[in-house]
């Protein structure tokens, strides 16, 4: 904290006005702080000076205008539009770990926000204390260790985008220094990881990592990315089949891989492996797709739900029992049919909406407040992998 007293700052009419303008700008331009940034920082010094970090140019423009209208000296507040100069002109990076951890703040002790997989393209917004602030393909913004990311210039990114790639389709695997599984390992691999393919023999694929490491992967663990993508069919059967391969995985807050998943990371992975990029969190996922009527008088109607739901639909739950439909969504599950659903709760498991079922999910059923259908829906929040610019190979 600067040398001036915190109490003096709190009592400052100017400071209160700046906070008010900041909040006004956030309400107007930042509907979701997970996907857009507008933050006011107090800088060290002998008198109040501030910095605004934001991803939204329209918000920065409006904020500046409000400062003028409220007679606050513009010189007291530096506006830093992201991406900023700290990324040194390289505004794109590629993940180079099998699973990279994204955190709320640039610190290993900070809460895990989400994860991203090897070969995923991200926007680089800011660099600080050994971390990059990045934006993921679904728009989620968080901090990741520099060692997890390889920054790319525009030329390097184009070369990576048009290169031949493979995707890991097995749950787990490893890359080796030689085409021999007894040779030294380079890294572990998980389902969904993407690497550049250099060449292939009958038994091994010769691959390159985003950071230039070279290795060999058993060909049984991977498929050519373009071939794999061409076979994706977004059907309930396929999404459920992928989901069921994750049965028993441990729950991990922020997890989005077969190493561990949270509830929305589980549904995200099930759809991703079938060619659809969906929003990250349950409270974001409930805003996409087609609403399905499962309530009567604001509470769950089991008979109506069973009648209207289809396999592959998503079920959304609130925290606490008997919550209104307007309650904040905190959990999501994938509907299987016949009243059953699969979800990550402690571990990935199957429960039922039906009280007479042996696997009845009593607590979950009492907190079910919404359902959505993604399959067959045209929604800008649901992005086909084949059309997503972060996964587009650039090949025709």
GROMACS .gro file of C-alpha atoms in nm, residues 38-310:
model
  273
   38UNK     CA    1  -1.193  -0.429  -1.666
   39UNK     CA    2  -0.996  -0.384  -1.345
   40UNK     CA    3  -0.879  -0.080  -1.152
   41UNK     CA    4  -0.539  -0.105  -0.981
   42UNK     CA    5  -0.393   0.139  -0.729
   43UNK     CA    6  -0.029   0.211  -0.814
   44UNK     CA    7   0.243   0.261  -0.553
   45UNK     CA    8   0.341   0.619  -0.490
   46UNK     CA    9   0.308   0.915  -0.257
   47UNK     CA   10  -0.031   1.016  -0.399
   48UNK     CA   11  -0.318   0.828  -0.562
   49UNK     CA   12  -0.247   0.709  -0.915
   50UNK     CA   13  -0.426   0.425  -1.088
   51UNK     CA   14  -0.408   0.186  -1.377
   52UNK     CA   15  -0.698   0.025  -1.561
   53UNK     CA   16  -0.640  -0.306  -1.737
   54UNK     CA   17  -0.907  -0.399  -1.988
   55UNK     CA   18  -0.966  -0.620  -2.289
   56UNK     CA   19  -1.250  -0.398  -2.412
   57UNK     CA   20  -1.162  -0.089  -2.616
   58UNK     CA   21  -1.521   0.038  -2.600
   59UNK     CA   22  -1.508   0.019  -2.220
   60UNK     CA   23  -1.179   0.213  -2.215
   61UNK     CA   24  -1.328   0.484  -2.437
   62UNK     CA   25  -1.640   0.518  -2.223
   63UNK     CA   26  -1.436   0.523  -1.901
   64UNK     CA   27  -1.215   0.802  -2.036
   65UNK     CA   28  -1.520   1.005  -2.131
   66UNK     CA   29  -1.672   0.963  -1.784
   67UNK     CA   30  -1.348   1.084  -1.626
   68UNK     CA   31  -1.366   1.402  -1.833
   69UNK     CA   32  -1.732   1.454  -1.748
   70UNK     CA   33  -1.656   1.417  -1.378
   71UNK     CA   34  -1.353   1.651  -1.389
   72UNK     CA   35  -1.106   1.382  -1.285
   73UNK     CA   36  -0.758   1.447  -1.426
   74UNK     CA   37  -0.689   1.192  -1.697
   75UNK     CA   38  -0.321   1.199  -1.599
   76UNK     CA   39  -0.401   1.020  -1.274
   77UNK     CA   40  -0.524   0.705  -1.448
   78UNK     CA   41  -0.328   0.502  -1.704
   79UNK     CA   42  -0.548   0.288  -1.928
   80UNK     CA   43  -0.377  -0.034  -2.036
   81UNK     CA   44  -0.554  -0.209  -2.324
   82UNK     CA   45  -0.488  -0.584  -2.342
   83UNK     CA   46  -0.295  -0.738  -2.506
   84UNK     CA   47  -0.029  -0.497  -2.389
   85UNK     CA   48   0.341  -0.443  -2.452
   86UNK     CA   49   0.444  -0.703  -2.193
   87UNK     CA   50   0.382  -0.982  -2.448
   88UNK     CA   51   0.633  -0.814  -2.683
   89UNK     CA   52   0.417  -0.836  -2.992
   90UNK     CA   53   0.351  -1.211  -2.966
   91UNK     CA   54  -0.022  -1.216  -2.901
   92UNK     CA   55  -0.072  -1.590  -2.955
   93UNK     CA   56   0.067  -1.892  -2.776
   94UNK     CA   57   0.036  -2.271  -2.797
   95UNK     CA   58   0.011  -2.495  -2.491
   96UNK     CA   59   0.313  -2.726  -2.459
   97UNK     CA   60   0.216  -2.939  -2.157
   98UNK     CA   61  -0.022  -3.234  -2.170
   99UNK     CA   62  -0.252  -3.039  -1.936
  100UNK     CA   63  -0.179  -2.678  -1.838
  101UNK     CA   64  -0.327  -2.524  -1.523
  102UNK     CA   65  -0.488  -2.180  -1.549
  103UNK     CA   66  -0.522  -1.986  -1.225
  104UNK     CA   67  -0.725  -1.693  -1.099
  105UNK     CA   68  -0.410  -1.494  -1.014
  106UNK     CA   69  -0.047  -1.521  -1.136
  107UNK     CA   70   0.064  -1.751  -0.853
  108UNK     CA   71   0.102  -2.124  -0.798
  109UNK     CA   72  -0.092  -2.081  -0.475
  110UNK     CA   73  -0.390  -1.925  -0.653
  111UNK     CA   74  -0.716  -2.111  -0.716
  112UNK     CA   75  -0.730  -2.335  -1.022
  113UNK     CA   76  -0.968  -2.170  -1.269
  114UNK     CA   77  -0.956  -2.415  -1.560
  115UNK     CA   78  -0.720  -2.627  -1.768
  116UNK     CA   79  -0.620  -2.640  -2.134
  117UNK     CA   80  -0.466  -2.920  -2.337
  118UNK     CA   81  -0.142  -2.959  -2.529
  119UNK     CA   82  -0.160  -2.798  -2.874
  120UNK     CA   83  -0.439  -2.555  -2.782
  121UNK     CA   84  -0.405  -2.204  -2.926
  122UNK     CA   85  -0.461  -1.918  -2.680
  123UNK     CA   86  -0.449  -1.539  -2.690
  124UNK     CA   87  -0.165  -1.385  -2.489
  125UNK     CA   88  -0.298  -1.076  -2.313
  126UNK     CA   89  -0.041  -0.989  -2.048
  127UNK     CA   90   0.284  -1.115  -1.896
  128UNK     CA   91   0.357  -1.078  -1.525
  129UNK     CA   92   0.566  -1.253  -1.257
  130UNK     CA   93   0.641  -1.556  -1.471
  131UNK     CA   94   0.282  -1.595  -1.590
  132UNK     CA   95   0.080  -1.515  -1.898
  133UNK     CA   96  -0.276  -1.393  -1.878
  134UNK     CA   97  -0.444  -1.584  -2.162
  135UNK     CA   98  -0.779  -1.622  -2.333
  136UNK     CA   99  -0.882  -1.979  -2.420
  137UNK     CA  100  -1.076  -2.088  -2.733
  138UNK     CA  101  -1.404  -2.068  -2.540
  139UNK     CA  102  -1.316  -1.716  -2.423
  140UNK     CA  103  -1.214  -1.792  -2.064
  141UNK     CA  104  -0.946  -1.559  -1.924
  142UNK     CA  105  -0.698  -1.668  -1.655
  143UNK     CA  106  -0.324  -1.691  -1.574
  144UNK     CA  107  -0.091  -1.973  -1.678
  145UNK     CA  108   0.277  -2.031  -1.606
  146UNK     CA  109   0.514  -1.915  -1.882
  147UNK     CA  110   0.662  -2.264  -1.894
  148UNK     CA  111   0.326  -2.401  -2.009
  149UNK     CA  112   0.305  -2.180  -2.319
  150UNK     CA  113   0.513  -2.126  -2.631
  151UNK     CA  114   0.457  -1.774  -2.770
  152UNK     CA  115   0.431  -1.757  -3.149
  153UNK     CA  116   0.494  -1.473  -3.391
  154UNK     CA  117   0.246  -1.431  -3.675
  155UNK     CA  118   0.477  -1.624  -3.910
  156UNK     CA  119   0.538  -1.902  -3.658
  157UNK     CA  120   0.165  -1.929  -3.586
  158UNK     CA  121   0.081  -1.965  -3.955
  159UNK     CA  122   0.341  -2.240  -3.992
  160UNK     CA  123   0.197  -2.422  -3.692
  161UNK     CA  124  -0.163  -2.384  -3.814
  162UNK     CA  125  -0.098  -2.536  -4.157
  163UNK     CA  126   0.122  -2.819  -4.031
  164UNK     CA  127  -0.008  -3.176  -4.029
  165UNK     CA  128  -0.119  -3.276  -3.681
  166UNK     CA  129  -0.227  -3.572  -3.476
  167UNK     CA  130  -0.470  -3.582  -3.185
  168UNK     CA  131  -0.445  -3.823  -2.893
  169UNK     CA  132  -0.758  -4.039  -2.884
  170UNK     CA  133  -0.649  -4.280  -2.610
  171UNK     CA  134  -0.714  -4.184  -2.248
  172UNK     CA  135  -0.342  -4.169  -2.163
  173UNK     CA  136  -0.008  -4.218  -2.329
  174UNK     CA  137   0.353  -4.101  -2.355
  175UNK     CA  138   0.592  -3.959  -2.609
  176UNK     CA  139   0.945  -4.102  -2.627
  177UNK     CA  140   1.283  -3.983  -2.745
  178UNK     CA  141   1.310  -4.283  -2.981
  179UNK     CA  142   1.055  -4.507  -3.160
  180UNK     CA  143   1.087  -4.743  -2.867
  181UNK     CA  144   0.871  -4.744  -2.555
  182UNK     CA  145   1.176  -4.841  -2.350
  183UNK     CA  146   1.352  -4.516  -2.443
  184UNK     CA  147   1.340  -4.199  -2.231
  185UNK     CA  148   1.000  -4.039  -2.200
  186UNK     CA  149   0.947  -3.682  -2.316
  187UNK     CA  150   0.608  -3.625  -2.158
  188UNK     CA  151   0.278  -3.781  -2.069
  189UNK     CA  152  -0.021  -3.734  -2.302
  190UNK     CA  153  -0.397  -3.727  -2.248
  191UNK     CA  154  -0.705  -3.754  -2.466
  192UNK     CA  155  -0.745  -3.442  -2.679
  193UNK     CA  156  -0.379  -3.338  -2.692
  194UNK     CA  157  -0.264  -3.213  -3.035
  195UNK     CA  158   0.091  -3.231  -3.178
  196UNK     CA  159   0.252  -3.160  -3.514
  197UNK     CA  160   0.317  -3.476  -3.719
  198UNK     CA  161   0.655  -3.495  -3.890
  199UNK     CA  162   0.622  -3.845  -4.036
  200UNK     CA  163   0.490  -4.188  -3.947
  201UNK     CA  164   0.583  -4.556  -3.968
  202UNK     CA  165   0.365  -4.856  -3.892
  203UNK     CA  166   0.424  -4.845  -3.517
  204UNK     CA  167   0.518  -4.488  -3.428
  205UNK     CA  168   0.434  -4.132  -3.525
  206UNK     CA  169   0.721  -3.881  -3.528
  207UNK     CA  170   0.590  -3.560  -3.368
  208UNK     CA  171   0.696  -3.210  -3.275
  209UNK     CA  172   0.580  -3.013  -2.969
  210UNK     CA  173   0.493  -2.641  -2.986
  211UNK     CA  174   0.821  -2.561  -2.807
  212UNK     CA  175   1.028  -2.762  -3.059
  213UNK     CA  176   1.077  -3.087  -2.868
  214UNK     CA  177   1.078  -3.392  -3.093
  215UNK     CA  178   0.938  -3.731  -2.998
  216UNK     CA  179   0.768  -4.053  -3.098
  217UNK     CA  180   0.419  -4.174  -3.007
  218UNK     CA  181   0.273  -4.520  -3.048
  219UNK     CA  182   0.050  -4.487  -3.355
  220UNK     CA  183  -0.232  -4.672  -3.177
  221UNK     CA  184  -0.277  -4.373  -2.943
  222UNK     CA  185  -0.338  -4.106  -3.208
  223UNK     CA  186  -0.520  -4.021  -3.530
  224UNK     CA  187  -0.440  -3.760  -3.795
  225UNK     CA  188  -0.625  -3.451  -3.672
  226UNK     CA  189  -0.798  -3.377  -4.004
  227UNK     CA  190  -0.912  -3.738  -4.037
  228UNK     CA  191  -1.037  -3.743  -3.678
  229UNK     CA  192  -1.219  -3.411  -3.720
  230UNK     CA  193  -1.387  -3.537  -4.038
  231UNK     CA  194  -1.534  -3.829  -3.846
  232UNK     CA  195  -1.690  -3.621  -3.566
  233UNK     CA  196  -2.067  -3.661  -3.556
  234UNK     CA  197  -2.243  -3.462  -3.285
  235UNK     CA  198  -2.503  -3.716  -3.180
  236UNK     CA  199  -2.637  -3.804  -2.838
  237UNK     CA  200  -2.499  -4.154  -2.876
  238UNK     CA  201  -2.147  -4.029  -2.944
  239UNK     CA  202  -2.143  -3.766  -2.667
  240UNK     CA  203  -2.272  -4.018  -2.415
  241UNK     CA  204  -2.020  -4.278  -2.531
  242UNK     CA  205  -1.736  -4.033  -2.466
  243UNK     CA  206  -1.884  -3.933  -2.131
  244UNK     CA  207  -1.907  -4.296  -2.020
  245UNK     CA  208  -1.538  -4.353  -2.095
  246UNK     CA  209  -1.471  -4.108  -1.810
  247UNK     CA  210  -1.665  -4.307  -1.550
  248UNK     CA  211  -1.483  -4.308  -1.217
  249UNK     CA  212  -1.252  -4.015  -1.293
  250UNK     CA  213  -1.184  -3.811  -0.979
  251UNK     CA  214  -1.350  -3.474  -0.933
  252UNK     CA  215  -1.102  -3.188  -0.965
  253UNK     CA  216  -1.208  -2.826  -0.926
  254UNK     CA  217  -1.106  -2.656  -1.253
  255UNK     CA  218  -1.025  -2.990  -1.420
  256UNK     CA  219  -1.096  -3.046  -1.790
  257UNK     CA  220  -0.898  -3.361  -1.873
  258UNK     CA  221  -0.894  -3.732  -1.800
  259UNK     CA  222  -0.657  -3.655  -1.512
  260UNK     CA  223  -0.957  -3.509  -1.328
  261UNK     CA  224  -1.268  -3.308  -1.412
  262UNK     CA  225  -1.512  -3.076  -1.247
  263UNK     CA  226  -1.877  -3.094  -1.350
  264UNK     CA  227  -1.860  -2.849  -1.640
  265UNK     CA  228  -1.512  -2.962  -1.740
  266UNK     CA  229  -1.664  -3.309  -1.778
  267UNK     CA  230  -1.943  -3.193  -2.009
  268UNK     CA  231  -1.702  -2.965  -2.196
  269UNK     CA  232  -1.470  -3.260  -2.266
  270UNK     CA  233  -1.755  -3.488  -2.375
  271UNK     CA  234  -1.868  -3.235  -2.636
  272UNK     CA  235  -1.514  -3.130  -2.739
  273UNK     CA  236  -1.417  -3.487  -2.829
  274UNK     CA  237  -1.723  -3.492  -3.055
  275UNK     CA  238  -1.639  -3.171  -3.234
  276UNK     CA  239  -1.808  -2.894  -3.037
  277UNK     CA  240  -1.651  -2.618  -2.826
  278UNK     CA  241  -1.894  -2.512  -2.552
  279UNK     CA  242  -1.876  -2.251  -2.271
  280UNK     CA  243  -1.650  -2.341  -1.979
  281UNK     CA  244  -1.860  -2.312  -1.661
  282UNK     CA  245  -2.203  -2.451  -1.572
  283UNK     CA  246  -2.340  -2.099  -1.518
  284UNK     CA  247  -2.228  -2.016  -1.874
  285UNK     CA  248  -2.339  -2.344  -2.026
  286UNK     CA  249  -2.696  -2.290  -1.903
  287UNK     CA  250  -2.721  -1.977  -2.119
  288UNK     CA  251  -2.655  -2.167  -2.445
  289UNK     CA  252  -2.869  -2.398  -2.654
  290UNK     CA  253  -3.243  -2.463  -2.646
  291UNK     CA  254  -3.427  -2.447  -2.310
  292UNK     CA  255  -3.619  -2.764  -2.224
  293UNK     CA  256  -3.929  -2.736  -2.007
  294UNK     CA  257  -3.888  -2.950  -1.695
  295UNK     CA  258  -4.062  -2.731  -1.433
  296UNK     CA  259  -4.417  -2.677  -1.318
  297UNK     CA  260  -4.489  -2.382  -1.091
  298UNK     CA  261  -4.118  -2.313  -1.063
  299UNK     CA  262  -4.027  -2.658  -0.931
  300UNK     CA  263  -3.908  -2.978  -1.095
  301UNK     CA  264  -4.185  -3.185  -1.254
  302UNK     CA  265  -4.038  -3.534  -1.288
  303UNK     CA  266  -4.310  -3.657  -1.524
  304UNK     CA  267  -4.268  -3.356  -1.754
  305UNK     CA  268  -3.890  -3.382  -1.740
  306UNK     CA  269  -3.888  -3.749  -1.842
  307UNK     CA  270  -4.130  -3.669  -2.125
  308UNK     CA  271  -3.941  -3.367  -2.262
  309UNK     CA  272  -3.577  -3.456  -2.207
  310UNK     CA  273  -3.371  -3.637  -2.468
   0.00000   0.00000   0.00000
